[in-house]
Short mmCIF file of C-alpha atoms and ligand atoms in Angstrom, two decimals:
data_model
loop_
_atom_site.label_atom_id
_atom_site.label_comp_id
_atom_site.label_asym_id
_atom_site.label_seq_id
_atom_site.Cartn_x
_atom_site.Cartn_y
_atom_site.Cartn_z
CA UNK A 1 61.57 221.94 79.02
CA UNK A 2 63.16 219.09 81.05
CA UNK A 3 63.88 216.08 78.80
CA UNK A 4 64.37 212.76 80.38
CA UNK A 5 67.24 211.22 78.47
CA UNK A 6 65.78 207.79 78.76
CA UNK A 7 62.45 208.59 77.34
CA UNK A 8 61.36 208.47 73.77
CA UNK A 9 62.08 211.41 71.49
CA UNK A 10 59.30 210.41 69.05
CA UNK A 11 55.91 208.80 69.15
CA UNK A 12 54.21 207.05 66.26
CA UNK A 13 50.99 205.17 65.61
CA UNK A 14 50.60 201.68 64.10
CA UNK A 15 48.74 201.68 60.82
CA UNK A 16 49.45 198.14 59.62
CA UNK A 17 50.88 194.77 60.66
CA UNK A 18 51.62 191.70 58.54
CA UNK A 19 53.75 188.55 58.69
CA UNK A 20 56.78 188.67 56.37
CA UNK A 21 57.67 185.09 57.27
CA UNK A 22 56.54 182.48 59.80
CA UNK A 23 58.02 184.31 62.84
CA UNK A 24 58.65 187.85 61.58
CA UNK A 25 55.92 190.53 62.00
CA UNK A 26 56.30 193.85 60.05
CA UNK A 27 54.75 196.69 62.05
CA UNK A 28 54.20 199.87 60.05
CA UNK A 29 53.75 203.18 61.85
CA UNK A 30 53.07 206.76 60.75
CA UNK A 31 52.02 209.97 62.46
CA UNK A 32 55.57 210.31 63.73
CA UNK A 33 55.82 213.21 66.11
CA UNK A 34 58.67 214.73 68.11
CA UNK A 35 57.70 214.42 71.76
CA UNK A 36 59.47 217.62 72.90
CA UNK A 37 58.79 219.81 69.84
CA UNK A 38 61.35 220.07 67.12
CA UNK A 39 61.68 218.29 63.79
CA UNK A 40 60.79 214.61 63.01
CA UNK A 41 63.72 212.10 62.75
CA UNK A 42 65.86 212.41 59.69
CA UNK A 43 65.78 209.08 57.84
CA UNK A 44 68.81 208.05 55.70
CA UNK A 45 71.42 206.89 58.25
CA UNK A 46 73.46 203.75 57.74
CA UNK A 47 71.57 200.57 56.70
CA UNK A 48 71.78 199.01 60.19
CA UNK A 49 70.03 202.11 61.66
CA UNK A 50 68.28 201.22 64.95
CA UNK A 51 66.63 202.86 67.95
CA UNK A 52 65.27 202.15 71.39
CA UNK A 53 61.60 201.36 70.73
CA UNK A 54 59.20 201.82 73.66
CA UNK A 55 56.68 198.93 73.37
CA UNK A 56 53.19 199.13 74.82
CA UNK A 57 52.52 196.50 77.56
CA UNK A 58 49.36 195.28 79.09
CA UNK A 59 50.05 197.13 82.41
CA UNK A 60 50.37 200.39 80.53
CA UNK A 61 54.07 200.94 81.39
CA UNK A 62 56.06 200.96 78.11
CA UNK A 63 59.37 198.98 78.04
CA UNK A 64 62.30 199.75 75.78
CA UNK A 65 63.91 197.23 73.46
CA UNK A 66 66.16 197.85 70.48
CA UNK A 67 64.87 197.54 66.87
CA UNK A 68 66.06 198.29 63.42
CA UNK A 69 64.43 200.86 61.15
CA UNK A 70 63.68 198.32 58.40
CA UNK A 71 62.37 200.96 55.92
CA UNK A 72 61.41 204.63 55.96
CA UNK A 73 59.00 206.10 53.45
CA UNK A 74 59.19 209.88 53.90
CA UNK A 75 56.72 210.33 51.08
CA UNK A 76 53.96 208.78 53.18
CA UNK A 77 55.53 209.40 56.57
CA UNK A 78 55.71 205.64 57.20
CA UNK A 79 58.29 203.53 59.00
CA UNK A 80 58.53 199.70 59.07
CA UNK A 81 59.95 197.69 62.00
CA UNK A 82 60.29 193.94 61.76
CA UNK A 83 59.90 192.02 65.02
CA UNK A 84 60.84 188.37 65.51
CA UNK A 85 58.41 186.16 67.34
CA UNK A 86 61.06 184.38 69.40
CA UNK A 87 59.02 183.22 72.44
CA UNK A 88 58.50 185.37 75.52
CA UNK A 89 59.37 188.99 76.29
CA UNK A 90 57.44 192.27 76.15
CA UNK A 91 58.49 193.07 72.61
CA UNK A 92 57.83 189.67 71.01
CA UNK A 93 54.52 189.42 72.83
CA UNK A 94 53.43 192.82 71.58
CA UNK A 95 54.55 191.92 68.06
CA UNK A 96 52.06 188.98 68.21
CA UNK A 97 49.16 191.21 69.21
CA UNK A 98 50.12 194.62 67.75
CA UNK A 99 47.07 196.42 66.35
CA UNK A 100 46.16 199.49 64.32
CA UNK A 101 46.15 202.47 66.66
CA UNK A 102 48.77 201.24 69.14
CA UNK A 103 51.25 203.99 70.02
CA UNK A 104 55.03 203.34 70.26
CA UNK A 105 57.89 205.67 71.16
CA UNK A 106 61.40 205.65 69.80
CA UNK A 107 64.62 207.54 70.30
CA UNK A 108 67.16 209.08 67.86
CA UNK A 109 68.02 206.54 65.10
CA UNK A 110 71.72 205.74 64.69
CA UNK A 111 73.79 203.00 62.97
CA UNK A 112 77.29 201.68 62.43
CA UNK A 113 77.40 200.09 58.92
CA UNK A 114 80.24 201.99 57.11
CA UNK A 115 82.35 199.94 54.82
CA UNK A 116 85.47 201.95 53.79
CA UNK A 117 85.63 203.11 50.14
CA UNK A 118 88.47 200.66 49.26
CA UNK A 119 86.45 197.56 50.35
CA UNK A 120 86.73 194.69 47.89
CA UNK A 121 84.30 192.22 49.48
CA UNK A 122 81.74 192.34 52.20
CA UNK A 123 80.31 189.69 54.63
CA UNK A 124 76.98 190.39 56.29
CA UNK A 125 76.33 187.76 58.93
CA UNK A 126 73.82 187.21 61.67
CA UNK A 127 70.67 185.52 62.83
CA UNK A 128 66.98 186.24 62.29
CA UNK A 129 67.20 189.48 64.26
CA UNK A 130 69.85 190.78 61.82
CA UNK A 131 67.55 190.19 58.78
CA UNK A 132 65.97 193.58 58.93
CA UNK A 133 69.40 195.40 58.89
CA UNK A 134 70.78 193.06 56.25
CA UNK A 135 67.70 193.53 54.02
CA UNK A 136 67.93 197.29 54.28
CA UNK A 137 71.70 197.35 53.69
CA UNK A 138 71.27 195.31 50.58
CA UNK A 139 68.43 197.44 49.35
CA UNK A 140 70.35 200.64 49.90
CA UNK A 141 73.55 199.73 48.04
CA UNK A 142 74.92 202.54 45.97
CA UNK A 143 74.03 201.64 42.45
CA UNK A 144 76.40 204.25 41.05
CA UNK A 145 79.49 202.90 42.83
CA UNK A 146 81.56 199.96 41.47
CA UNK A 147 79.82 196.79 42.64
CA UNK A 148 81.37 194.99 45.63
CA UNK A 149 80.51 191.27 46.07
CA UNK A 150 78.52 190.61 49.26
CA UNK A 151 78.28 187.24 51.03
CA UNK A 152 75.24 187.05 53.27
CA UNK A 153 75.21 184.35 55.97
CA UNK A 154 72.07 183.97 58.01
CA UNK A 155 71.29 181.48 60.80
CA UNK A 156 67.72 180.51 61.24
CA UNK A 157 66.02 178.02 63.65
CA UNK A 158 63.19 177.62 61.07
CA UNK A 159 63.59 177.61 57.27
CA UNK A 160 60.09 179.17 57.06
CA UNK A 161 61.76 182.44 58.11
CA UNK A 162 63.86 182.71 54.94
CA UNK A 163 63.16 185.97 53.05
CA UNK A 164 63.66 187.13 49.49
CA UNK A 165 66.69 189.33 49.73
CA UNK A 166 67.90 191.72 46.93
CA UNK A 167 71.15 189.86 46.21
CA UNK A 168 72.74 190.33 42.76
CA UNK A 169 74.58 187.81 40.51
CA UNK A 170 77.95 188.66 42.13
CA UNK A 171 76.58 188.02 45.65
CA UNK A 172 76.22 184.80 47.66
CA UNK A 173 73.38 183.99 50.01
CA UNK A 174 73.90 181.21 52.53
CA UNK A 175 71.31 180.01 55.05
CA UNK A 176 72.80 178.09 57.92
CA UNK A 177 71.77 176.51 61.23
CA UNK A 178 72.47 178.68 64.39
CA UNK A 179 75.27 176.33 65.51
CA UNK A 180 77.07 176.85 62.14
CA UNK A 181 76.95 180.64 62.11
CA UNK A 182 80.32 181.41 63.79
CA UNK A 183 82.29 178.81 61.88
CA UNK A 184 80.86 179.82 58.54
CA UNK A 185 81.60 183.47 59.22
CA UNK A 186 85.16 182.52 60.28
CA UNK A 187 85.73 180.68 57.05
CA UNK A 188 84.53 183.58 54.90
CA UNK A 189 86.67 186.16 56.75
CA UNK A 190 89.80 184.40 55.37
CA UNK A 191 88.84 185.49 51.81
CA UNK A 192 91.86 187.28 50.19
CA UNK A 193 91.64 190.99 49.54
CA UNK A 194 90.38 193.91 51.59
CA UNK A 195 87.16 192.93 53.26
CA UNK A 196 84.51 194.48 55.57
CA UNK A 197 82.59 192.31 58.00
CA UNK A 198 79.28 193.16 59.71
CA UNK A 199 77.94 190.73 62.24
CA UNK A 200 74.92 190.96 64.62
CA UNK A 201 73.24 188.19 66.60
CA UNK A 202 73.36 186.43 69.97
CA UNK A 203 75.91 187.83 72.40
CA UNK A 204 78.23 184.92 72.72
CA UNK A 205 78.34 184.37 68.92
CA UNK A 206 79.08 188.07 68.58
CA UNK A 207 81.98 187.72 71.05
CA UNK A 208 83.46 184.86 69.13
CA UNK A 209 83.45 186.84 65.85
CA UNK A 210 84.69 189.93 67.59
CA UNK A 211 87.62 188.02 69.11
CA UNK A 212 88.45 186.61 65.71
CA UNK A 213 88.49 190.01 64.05
CA UNK A 214 90.02 192.06 66.83
CA UNK A 215 92.44 189.79 68.69
CA UNK A 216 93.28 186.92 66.29
CA UNK A 217 93.33 188.73 62.85
CA UNK A 218 93.92 192.18 64.35
CA UNK A 219 91.83 193.91 61.62
CA UNK A 220 91.59 197.71 61.99
CA UNK A 221 88.25 198.69 63.59
CA UNK A 222 87.17 200.49 60.40
CA UNK A 223 86.91 197.12 58.65
CA UNK A 224 84.34 195.48 60.86
CA UNK A 225 81.26 195.95 62.98
CA UNK A 226 80.03 193.43 65.51
CA UNK A 227 76.97 193.90 67.75
CA UNK A 228 75.23 191.61 70.28
CA UNK A 229 71.50 191.96 69.48
CA UNK A 230 70.22 189.72 72.22
CA UNK A 231 71.38 187.42 75.05
CA UNK A 232 70.37 183.84 75.53
CA UNK A 233 68.58 183.32 78.85
CA UNK A 234 68.87 187.02 79.63
CA UNK A 235 66.82 186.79 82.81
CA UNK A 236 69.40 184.59 84.48
CA UNK A 237 72.23 186.80 83.30
CA UNK A 238 70.42 189.91 84.50
CA UNK A 239 70.00 188.29 87.99
CA UNK A 240 73.70 187.43 88.15
CA UNK A 241 74.65 190.94 86.96
CA UNK A 242 72.49 192.49 89.69
CA UNK A 243 73.92 190.13 92.30
CA UNK A 244 77.50 191.11 91.23
CA UNK A 245 76.97 194.40 93.08
CA UNK A 246 77.36 198.18 92.86
CA UNK A 247 81.16 198.09 92.57
CA UNK A 248 81.03 196.27 89.25
CA UNK A 249 78.24 198.51 87.99
CA UNK A 250 80.18 201.65 88.87
CA UNK A 251 83.36 200.38 87.27
CA UNK A 252 81.51 199.59 84.11
CA UNK A 253 79.87 203.03 84.11
CA UNK A 254 83.32 204.53 84.38
CA UNK A 255 84.62 202.46 81.42
CA UNK A 256 81.68 203.65 79.24
CA UNK A 257 82.09 207.28 80.38
CA UNK A 258 85.85 207.30 79.56
CA UNK A 259 87.44 208.97 76.62
CA UNK A 260 88.70 205.74 75.22
CA UNK A 261 87.59 204.59 71.80
CA UNK A 262 84.54 202.38 71.80
CA UNK A 263 86.37 199.05 71.11
CA UNK A 264 88.79 199.66 73.97
CA UNK A 265 85.85 200.37 76.22
CA UNK A 266 84.25 197.10 75.16
CA UNK A 267 87.56 195.30 75.76
CA UNK A 268 87.66 196.59 79.30
CA UNK A 269 84.03 195.89 79.92
CA UNK A 270 84.57 192.27 78.68
CA UNK A 271 87.55 191.91 81.13
CA UNK A 272 85.42 193.18 84.12
CA UNK A 273 82.50 190.84 83.22
CA UNK A 274 84.79 187.88 82.67
CA UNK A 275 86.43 188.43 86.03
CA UNK A 276 82.98 188.20 87.63
CA UNK A 277 82.09 185.02 85.69
CA UNK A 278 79.56 187.03 83.69
CA UNK A 279 80.89 185.94 80.23
C1 LIG B 1 70.82 197.43 67.64
C2 LIG B 1 69.81 196.30 67.71
C3 LIG B 1 68.83 196.10 66.66
C4 LIG B 1 67.92 195.09 66.74
N1 LIG B 1 67.06 194.95 65.69
C5 LIG B 1 66.12 193.96 65.78
C6 LIG B 1 65.11 193.88 64.75
O1 LIG B 1 65.05 194.63 63.82
N2 LIG B 1 64.21 192.84 64.83
C7 LIG B 1 64.20 191.96 65.91
O2 LIG B 1 63.33 191.03 66.00
N3 LIG B 1 65.12 192.04 66.93
C8 LIG B 1 66.09 193.03 66.86
N4 LIG B 1 66.97 193.14 67.88
C9 LIG B 1 66.89 192.18 68.98
C10 LIG B 1 65.87 192.52 70.06
O3 LIG B 1 66.18 193.75 70.67
C11 LIG B 1 65.97 191.39 71.17
O4 LIG B 1 65.65 190.12 70.69
C12 LIG B 1 65.09 191.74 72.41
O5 LIG B 1 65.61 191.07 73.45
C13 LIG B 1 63.63 191.41 72.22
O6 LIG B 1 62.96 191.79 73.37
P1 LIG B 1 61.78 190.98 74.08
O7 LIG B 1 61.03 191.88 75.02
O8 LIG B 1 61.00 190.23 73.00
O9 LIG B 1 62.53 189.87 74.93
P2 LIG B 1 63.44 190.14 76.28
O10 LIG B 1 62.47 190.57 77.33
O11 LIG B 1 64.56 190.93 76.00
O12 LIG B 1 63.88 188.61 76.61
C14 LIG B 1 62.92 187.61 77.04
C15 LIG B 1 63.58 186.22 76.79
O13 LIG B 1 63.74 186.03 75.35
C16 LIG B 1 65.05 185.68 75.03
N5 LIG B 1 65.32 186.29 73.72
C17 LIG B 1 65.39 187.60 73.43
N6 LIG B 1 65.64 187.82 72.06
C18 LIG B 1 65.66 186.55 71.55
C19 LIG B 1 65.85 186.10 70.22
N7 LIG B 1 65.98 186.86 69.18
N8 LIG B 1 65.78 184.75 70.06
C20 LIG B 1 65.59 183.85 71.02
N9 LIG B 1 65.44 184.25 72.37
C21 LIG B 1 65.42 185.59 72.63
C22 LIG B 1 65.92 186.24 76.20
O14 LIG B 1 67.09 185.53 76.36
C23 LIG B 1 65.00 186.07 77.37
O15 LIG B 1 65.09 184.72 77.88
C24 LIG B 1 67.88 194.24 67.86
C25 LIG B 1 68.80 194.45 68.94
C26 LIG B 1 69.74 195.41 68.83
C27 LIG B 1 70.76 195.65 70.01
#
């Protein structure tokens, strides 16, 4: 069997959709099948577990976007994915019209959330797109381990997208405006003790938080995880990236194919993009 690496490993069928807030649609699928034979996916990865999701489009050619596995229910074979209605784009437009019977594809789930055992406090920070991961991380906290206080900071454009999150009495939940997210996160990171910081959101916000943790505070990489979940005005950026030419694309491919650790690869990729005016 020839397996195209950029094709979905699994397919699934929509059985339910509902709004969890004004702009967040929960799509529930089941009938999860491995496309090339073999076992179904094994749920139970880190709480920020995500995959490439192949979205149905009106022209019949699915497009891939990244989404979080908000909840698995192996007992019923169900999986929830929460999609933000943010405006335009194949995924958000599908979220608005998703219907029972729609078929999606997805690839192998993986995640990064791994606070070390000696962690004394945790910050979970991000925008609306980070809510699915933050919700699942909070739900899946190990009730048998000594409790670690968690501060959750979430930036929303619209207060109607606040969700009930399973925070406990030792936790803090802070809703902020998007322009406050980086500064509020920065302030929390100064908390004394051994912390762990998880941040996901818009790419330039992510870079600011990453620069703080990696270059300014020089925290070891085991103590933080930052990920750019989306890019503002991505069409314009994509056009500038294509126009930058094959040499840049090849150099970036070499960086990501190298043996260097992931954060060094990202440092080098940032340098190359910055030199081209792409950051
Ligand atoms: C690991 C990972 C996990 C993710 N998990 C989730 C999740 O669980 N739920 C979720 O909703 N999103 C999640 N995202 C973000 C999601 O993949 C992006 O928002 C994606 O761009 C949406 O695709 P689209 O087809 O709707 O828009 P695109 O075609 O990618 O973009 C169209 C336009 O919309 C803009 N845009 C894209 N996303 C946003 C946004 N969030 N807010 C405002 N403008 C935007 C772009 O700049 C562009 O101008 C995740 C991303 C990653 C990398």
